[in-house]
Amino acid sequence: MTTSTPDTPSPVLILVPGVTGGPADGAARFHLADPAIPQLLVTDLVATRGDGVFETIGVFDGTPVNVGPHLERLSRSASRIELPEPDQATLAEAVDAAVEAHPAVPELTVRVMLTRGIEGTGVPTCWIHARVSDDWSPYRAGMRVVALDRGLSTTVAETSPWLLPGAKTLSYAVNMAAVREAKRRGAADVLFVASDGYVLEGPTSTLLVRRGEQFLTTPVSAGVLPGTSVNTLFARLQQDGSPVHEQLMTVADVQGSDGAWLLSSTRLAAPITHLDDHELPVDPELTARFERVLKGKA
Ligand code: PLP
């Protein structure tokens, strides 16, 4: 997984001071900025507290996928942590501007970041960063996954909403630590398991399981992020006549399934070859079809 080589085009940075609807003085709601120089103050609450929300959007051959659903989820995450509501039209325009400003590449990763801003001001900070995507091809070919305890039950959304289940906040240090633990164990990624024994999601992905003709995922009510990728795939699978359901599943259920994937907007559909030491069937043709659908090309 490499990001910058001498041939990789520079990333594009757009600052969005008008994220809540536009500055009163008529200044531009967003503008290009130099990604190679520091832009964030050390007193921004995202730097001191990880206090903010974000989205990661995949762009394939110049077309961003699911911008509306991503920005809606950003608004929901913002509302969960009582941030001012971001203006979706401004952000959609700024995402397009970032894609346009970046040299054409097959796969681009666009991050939309919204923070609580500089301590004491109450003014959120927002920026959009577009860069060449990591090389996800090894993951898309199949990956080993370990099941790791998340330490929270599937009732967390009801019992402890202040833990922000289902919100995409910028406090991802735990998720990244879990991926490092997976790597120490010789795997590429993680499937989180709830304290009541049900599987949840990956640190940056949604679980998809195949059982015969049916496709299953973890219920959002169990405290997982509502994935844009799984929604896109479910809509397509349903159109094609395959039943799709949200269902609580155990590690043994996934190990005994007819295939499983971890889905996300930039890595797309990564098939699980092994869950812990149990081998799972992998269907490269179906995975390739999922990839086309998730790229918005089928
Ligand atoms: N679950 C978590 C915790 C995530 O961070 C992500 C994406 O980053 C997903 C699921 C997948 O969401 P999406 O398909 O919208 O990219």
Short mmCIF file of C-alpha atoms and ligand atoms in Angstrom, two decimals:
data_model
loop_
_atom_site.label_atom_id
_atom_site.label_comp_id
_atom_site.label_asym_id
_atom_site.label_seq_id
_atom_site.Cartn_x
_atom_site.Cartn_y
_atom_site.Cartn_z
CA MET A 1 0.00 0.00 0.00
CA THR A 2 1.90 3.05 -1.20
CA THR A 3 0.68 6.58 -1.63
CA SER A 4 3.41 8.87 -2.84
CA THR A 5 5.99 8.15 -5.46
CA PRO A 6 7.75 10.79 -7.52
CA ASP A 7 5.13 10.14 -10.25
CA THR A 8 2.09 10.54 -8.00
CA PRO A 9 0.26 13.83 -8.63
CA SER A 10 0.07 16.19 -5.65
CA PRO A 11 -3.08 16.14 -3.59
CA VAL A 12 -5.66 18.90 -3.83
CA LEU A 13 -6.81 20.82 -0.77
CA ILE A 14 -9.95 22.93 -0.59
CA LEU A 15 -10.76 24.96 2.51
CA VAL A 16 -14.47 25.50 3.12
CA PRO A 17 -14.98 28.52 5.43
CA GLY A 18 -18.58 28.73 4.21
CA VAL A 19 -19.50 25.20 5.28
CA THR A 20 -22.47 26.38 7.33
CA GLY A 21 -23.96 28.44 4.52
CA GLY A 22 -21.46 31.05 3.41
CA PRO A 23 -19.61 33.96 5.00
CA ALA A 24 -21.74 37.10 5.37
CA ASP A 25 -19.03 39.28 3.77
CA GLY A 26 -19.56 37.68 0.39
CA ALA A 27 -16.21 35.84 0.42
CA ALA A 28 -16.02 32.55 -1.43
CA ARG A 29 -17.61 29.64 0.42
CA PHE A 30 -14.59 27.51 -0.51
CA HIS A 31 -11.22 27.99 -2.15
CA LEU A 32 -8.15 26.04 -3.19
CA ALA A 33 -5.25 26.05 -0.74
CA ASP A 34 -1.70 24.74 -0.75
CA PRO A 35 -1.70 21.16 0.62
CA ALA A 36 2.06 21.32 1.19
CA ILE A 37 1.94 24.01 3.86
CA PRO A 38 0.37 23.87 7.36
CA GLN A 39 -3.28 24.97 7.35
CA LEU A 40 -4.66 23.82 10.70
CA LEU A 41 -4.13 25.67 13.99
CA VAL A 42 -2.82 23.57 16.86
CA THR A 43 -5.76 24.79 18.97
CA ASP A 44 -8.32 23.26 16.60
CA LEU A 45 -10.33 20.83 18.70
CA VAL A 46 -9.72 18.12 16.15
CA ALA A 47 -6.01 18.34 16.99
CA THR A 48 -6.46 18.45 20.75
CA ARG A 49 -9.51 16.18 21.16
CA GLY A 50 -10.13 14.37 17.86
CA ASP A 51 -13.42 16.26 17.97
CA GLY A 52 -14.98 16.19 14.53
CA VAL A 53 -16.62 14.07 11.85
CA PHE A 54 -15.63 13.04 8.37
CA GLU A 55 -16.47 11.17 5.18
CA THR A 56 -14.34 9.33 2.64
CA ILE A 57 -15.67 9.34 -0.92
CA GLY A 58 -14.37 7.15 -3.76
CA VAL A 59 -13.87 8.72 -7.19
CA PHE A 60 -13.51 6.39 -10.16
CA ASP A 61 -12.36 7.72 -13.55
CA GLY A 62 -13.28 11.22 -12.42
CA THR A 63 -16.77 10.40 -11.10
CA PRO A 64 -17.39 10.65 -7.35
CA VAL A 65 -19.76 7.94 -6.11
CA ASN A 66 -22.60 8.39 -3.61
CA VAL A 67 -21.80 12.04 -2.83
CA GLY A 68 -25.38 12.71 -1.61
CA PRO A 69 -25.47 9.73 0.82
CA HIS A 70 -21.99 10.58 2.13
CA LEU A 71 -22.91 14.22 2.79
CA GLU A 72 -26.19 13.18 4.42
CA ARG A 73 -24.26 10.83 6.70
CA LEU A 74 -21.81 13.68 7.47
CA SER A 75 -24.78 15.82 8.53
CA ARG A 76 -26.13 13.02 10.73
CA SER A 77 -22.71 12.48 12.34
CA ALA A 78 -22.39 16.25 12.89
CA SER A 79 -25.79 16.40 14.52
CA ARG A 80 -24.87 13.47 16.83
CA ILE A 81 -21.96 15.51 18.24
CA GLU A 82 -23.88 18.80 18.15
CA LEU A 83 -21.82 20.46 15.42
CA PRO A 84 -23.50 23.12 13.26
CA GLU A 85 -25.25 21.61 10.26
CA PRO A 86 -22.98 21.63 7.17
CA ASP A 87 -24.44 23.07 3.97
CA GLN A 88 -24.70 20.09 1.66
CA ALA A 89 -24.90 22.10 -1.57
CA THR A 90 -21.68 23.96 -0.72
CA LEU A 91 -19.92 20.70 0.12
CA ALA A 92 -21.16 18.95 -3.03
CA GLU A 93 -19.81 21.83 -5.13
CA ALA A 94 -16.52 21.79 -3.24
CA VAL A 95 -16.15 18.01 -3.76
CA ASP A 96 -16.66 18.52 -7.51
CA ALA A 97 -14.13 21.36 -7.48
CA ALA A 98 -11.56 19.14 -5.73
CA VAL A 99 -12.06 16.34 -8.28
CA GLU A 100 -11.81 18.81 -11.14
CA ALA A 101 -8.62 20.37 -9.77
CA HIS A 102 -6.89 16.99 -9.45
CA PRO A 103 -5.13 15.48 -12.47
CA ALA A 104 -7.12 12.61 -13.99
CA VAL A 105 -6.33 9.27 -12.28
CA PRO A 106 -8.31 6.00 -12.15
CA GLU A 107 -8.99 6.15 -8.41
CA LEU A 108 -9.09 9.15 -6.12
CA THR A 109 -9.89 9.34 -2.41
CA VAL A 110 -11.73 12.46 -1.29
CA ARG A 111 -11.98 13.20 2.42
CA VAL A 112 -14.49 15.71 3.74
CA MET A 113 -13.44 16.81 7.22
CA LEU A 114 -15.55 18.86 9.63
CA THR A 115 -14.17 19.74 13.05
CA ARG A 116 -15.38 21.65 16.08
CA GLY A 117 -12.85 24.34 15.13
CA ILE A 118 -10.56 26.49 17.18
CA GLU A 119 -11.27 26.20 20.87
CA GLY A 120 -13.58 28.94 22.12
CA THR A 121 -14.77 30.18 18.70
CA GLY A 122 -17.70 27.82 18.09
CA VAL A 123 -16.86 28.03 14.36
CA PRO A 124 -16.29 24.66 12.67
CA THR A 125 -13.28 24.06 10.46
CA CYS A 126 -13.91 22.25 7.20
CA TRP A 127 -11.68 21.08 4.41
CA ILE A 128 -11.68 18.66 1.51
CA HIS A 129 -8.60 16.70 0.55
CA ALA A 130 -8.33 14.71 -2.68
CA ARG A 131 -5.45 12.32 -3.28
CA VAL A 132 -4.59 9.30 -5.37
CA SER A 133 -6.08 6.24 -3.66
CA ASP A 134 -3.93 3.62 -2.01
CA ASP A 135 -3.32 0.52 -4.10
CA TRP A 136 -6.11 -1.69 -2.82
CA SER A 137 -5.61 -4.49 -5.36
CA PRO A 138 -4.09 -6.99 -2.85
CA TYR A 139 -7.12 -6.52 -0.57
CA ARG A 140 -9.58 -6.82 -3.45
CA ALA A 141 -8.01 -10.18 -4.32
CA GLY A 142 -8.84 -11.49 -0.85
CA MET A 143 -7.64 -10.97 2.70
CA ARG A 144 -7.27 -12.70 6.02
CA VAL A 145 -9.39 -11.18 8.76
CA VAL A 146 -9.30 -11.67 12.52
CA ALA A 147 -12.29 -11.33 14.82
CA LEU A 148 -11.52 -8.86 17.63
CA ASP A 149 -13.67 -7.95 20.61
CA ARG A 150 -14.96 -4.37 20.49
CA GLY A 151 -16.04 -4.56 24.13
CA LEU A 152 -19.50 -3.08 23.50
CA SER A 153 -22.81 -4.88 23.22
CA THR A 154 -25.22 -4.71 20.26
CA THR A 155 -27.53 -2.72 22.55
CA VAL A 156 -25.01 0.15 22.83
CA ALA A 157 -27.10 2.54 20.73
CA GLU A 158 -29.92 2.26 23.27
CA THR A 159 -27.93 1.96 26.47
CA SER A 160 -25.00 4.31 25.83
CA PRO A 161 -25.64 6.67 22.89
CA TRP A 162 -22.86 8.98 24.16
CA LEU A 163 -20.38 6.39 22.84
CA LEU A 164 -21.58 7.58 19.40
CA PRO A 165 -22.18 4.21 17.74
CA GLY A 166 -22.96 4.69 14.07
CA ALA A 167 -21.42 8.18 13.86
CA LYS A 168 -18.33 8.67 11.69
CA THR A 169 -16.25 10.70 14.11
CA LEU A 170 -12.58 11.61 13.81
CA SER A 171 -11.63 9.51 16.83
CA TYR A 172 -10.34 6.58 14.74
CA ALA A 173 -7.24 5.80 16.83
CA VAL A 174 -8.94 2.70 18.27
CA ASN A 175 -9.93 1.49 14.80
CA MET A 176 -6.37 1.95 13.55
CA ALA A 177 -4.97 0.16 16.63
CA ALA A 178 -7.24 -2.80 15.83
CA VAL A 179 -5.84 -2.97 12.28
CA ARG A 180 -2.29 -2.98 13.69
CA GLU A 181 -3.30 -5.84 16.00
CA ALA A 182 -4.64 -7.75 12.98
CA LYS A 183 -1.29 -7.23 11.22
CA ARG A 184 0.59 -8.51 14.28
CA ARG A 185 -1.58 -11.63 14.00
CA GLY A 186 -0.72 -12.09 10.32
CA ALA A 187 -4.04 -10.78 8.95
CA ALA A 188 -4.94 -7.72 6.89
CA ASP A 189 -8.10 -6.54 8.62
CA VAL A 190 -10.51 -6.94 11.50
CA LEU A 191 -14.09 -7.98 12.05
CA PHE A 192 -15.24 -6.43 15.32
CA VAL A 193 -17.34 -8.62 17.60
CA ALA A 194 -19.78 -7.26 20.20
CA SER A 195 -19.56 -8.33 23.84
CA ASP A 196 -22.76 -10.37 23.32
CA GLY A 197 -21.05 -12.44 20.63
CA TYR A 198 -22.46 -10.93 17.41
CA VAL A 199 -20.25 -9.71 14.60
CA LEU A 200 -20.37 -5.98 13.85
CA GLU A 201 -18.23 -4.33 11.14
CA GLY A 202 -14.60 -3.71 10.21
CA PRO A 203 -12.69 -0.68 11.52
CA THR A 204 -13.34 1.05 8.17
CA SER A 205 -15.85 -1.25 6.48
CA THR A 206 -19.25 -2.97 6.54
CA LEU A 207 -19.70 -6.76 6.64
CA LEU A 208 -21.51 -8.48 3.78
CA VAL A 209 -22.27 -12.20 4.04
CA ARG A 210 -23.66 -14.55 1.44
CA ARG A 211 -25.85 -17.46 2.47
CA GLY A 212 -27.11 -19.28 -0.62
CA GLU A 213 -29.00 -16.69 -2.66
CA GLN A 214 -29.37 -14.36 0.33
CA PHE A 215 -27.08 -11.49 1.28
CA LEU A 216 -26.85 -10.37 4.89
CA THR A 217 -25.32 -7.54 6.86
CA THR A 218 -25.23 -6.43 10.49
CA PRO A 219 -28.28 -4.38 11.56
CA VAL A 220 -27.47 -0.68 11.93
CA SER A 221 -29.33 -0.86 15.26
CA ALA A 222 -26.43 -3.00 16.59
CA GLY A 223 -24.28 0.15 16.63
CA VAL A 224 -22.49 -0.03 13.28
CA LEU A 225 -22.02 2.77 10.76
CA PRO A 226 -24.77 2.78 8.10
CA GLY A 227 -22.59 2.02 5.06
CA THR A 228 -23.15 3.71 1.72
CA SER A 229 -21.50 0.78 -0.10
CA VAL A 230 -23.73 -1.89 1.43
CA ASN A 231 -26.79 0.26 0.61
CA THR A 232 -25.71 0.53 -3.02
CA LEU A 233 -25.07 -3.21 -3.29
CA PHE A 234 -28.28 -4.15 -1.49
CA ALA A 235 -30.31 -1.96 -3.85
CA ARG A 236 -28.70 -3.67 -6.86
CA LEU A 237 -29.00 -7.18 -5.45
CA GLN A 238 -32.67 -6.60 -4.68
CA GLN A 239 -33.27 -5.33 -8.22
CA ASP A 240 -31.68 -8.54 -9.46
CA GLY A 241 -34.01 -10.64 -7.28
CA SER A 242 -31.64 -11.62 -4.46
CA PRO A 243 -33.09 -11.34 -0.95
CA VAL A 244 -31.13 -8.97 1.32
CA HIS A 245 -31.49 -8.70 5.10
CA GLU A 246 -30.01 -7.12 8.17
CA GLN A 247 -29.35 -9.93 10.63
CA LEU A 248 -27.34 -10.52 13.79
CA MET A 249 -24.68 -13.18 13.08
CA THR A 250 -21.97 -14.87 15.11
CA VAL A 251 -18.38 -15.56 14.04
CA ALA A 252 -19.42 -19.19 13.44
CA ASP A 253 -22.29 -18.01 11.19
CA VAL A 254 -19.83 -16.04 9.04
CA GLN A 255 -17.33 -18.92 9.01
CA GLY A 256 -20.11 -21.27 7.86
CA SER A 257 -21.37 -18.88 5.14
CA ASP A 258 -20.98 -19.08 1.36
CA GLY A 259 -18.71 -16.03 1.28
CA ALA A 260 -18.10 -12.75 3.08
CA TRP A 261 -16.71 -9.35 2.17
CA LEU A 262 -15.75 -6.13 3.91
CA LEU A 263 -17.20 -3.22 1.94
CA SER A 264 -16.13 0.39 1.82
CA SER A 265 -16.19 3.33 -0.55
CA THR A 266 -12.56 3.39 -1.68
CA ARG A 267 -11.38 -0.19 -1.11
CA LEU A 268 -14.74 -1.47 -2.46
CA ALA A 269 -15.49 -5.21 -1.96
CA ALA A 270 -12.63 -7.03 -0.22
CA PRO A 271 -13.40 -10.76 0.05
CA ILE A 272 -12.52 -12.50 3.30
CA THR A 273 -10.39 -15.56 2.56
CA HIS A 274 -10.02 -16.57 6.22
CA LEU A 275 -11.87 -15.51 9.34
CA ASP A 276 -9.42 -16.38 12.11
CA ASP A 277 -8.17 -19.79 10.98
CA HIS A 278 -11.31 -20.77 9.09
CA GLU A 279 -11.14 -20.63 5.28
CA LEU A 280 -14.09 -19.10 3.42
CA PRO A 281 -15.16 -19.59 -0.20
CA VAL A 282 -14.16 -16.71 -2.51
CA ASP A 283 -16.00 -15.91 -5.74
CA PRO A 284 -13.80 -13.65 -7.90
CA GLU A 285 -16.54 -13.17 -10.53
CA LEU A 286 -19.11 -12.01 -8.00
CA THR A 287 -16.50 -9.81 -6.34
CA ALA A 288 -15.68 -8.22 -9.72
CA ARG A 289 -19.38 -7.57 -10.26
CA PHE A 290 -19.65 -5.94 -6.82
CA GLU A 291 -16.64 -3.81 -7.71
CA ARG A 292 -18.28 -2.55 -10.89
CA VAL A 293 -21.49 -1.71 -9.03
CA LEU A 294 -19.59 0.10 -6.25
CA LYS A 295 -17.60 2.10 -8.82
CA GLY A 296 -20.92 3.23 -10.31
CA LYS A 297 -20.11 1.40 -13.56
CA ALA A 298 -22.84 -1.28 -13.65
N1 PLP B 1 -17.96 1.08 9.01
C1 PLP B 1 -16.98 1.94 9.41
C2 PLP B 1 -16.59 1.96 10.86
C3 PLP B 1 -16.33 2.76 8.48
O1 PLP B 1 -15.38 3.61 8.87
C4 PLP B 1 -16.72 2.70 7.11
C5 PLP B 1 -16.10 3.54 6.08
O2 PLP B 1 -15.15 4.22 6.28
C6 PLP B 1 -17.72 1.79 6.73
C7 PLP B 1 -18.33 1.01 7.71
C8 PLP B 1 -18.13 1.68 5.29
O3 PLP B 1 -18.84 2.81 4.89
P1 PLP B 1 -18.96 3.22 3.37
O4 PLP B 1 -19.45 2.01 2.63
O5 PLP B 1 -19.99 4.30 3.37
O6 PLP B 1 -17.62 3.66 2.91
#
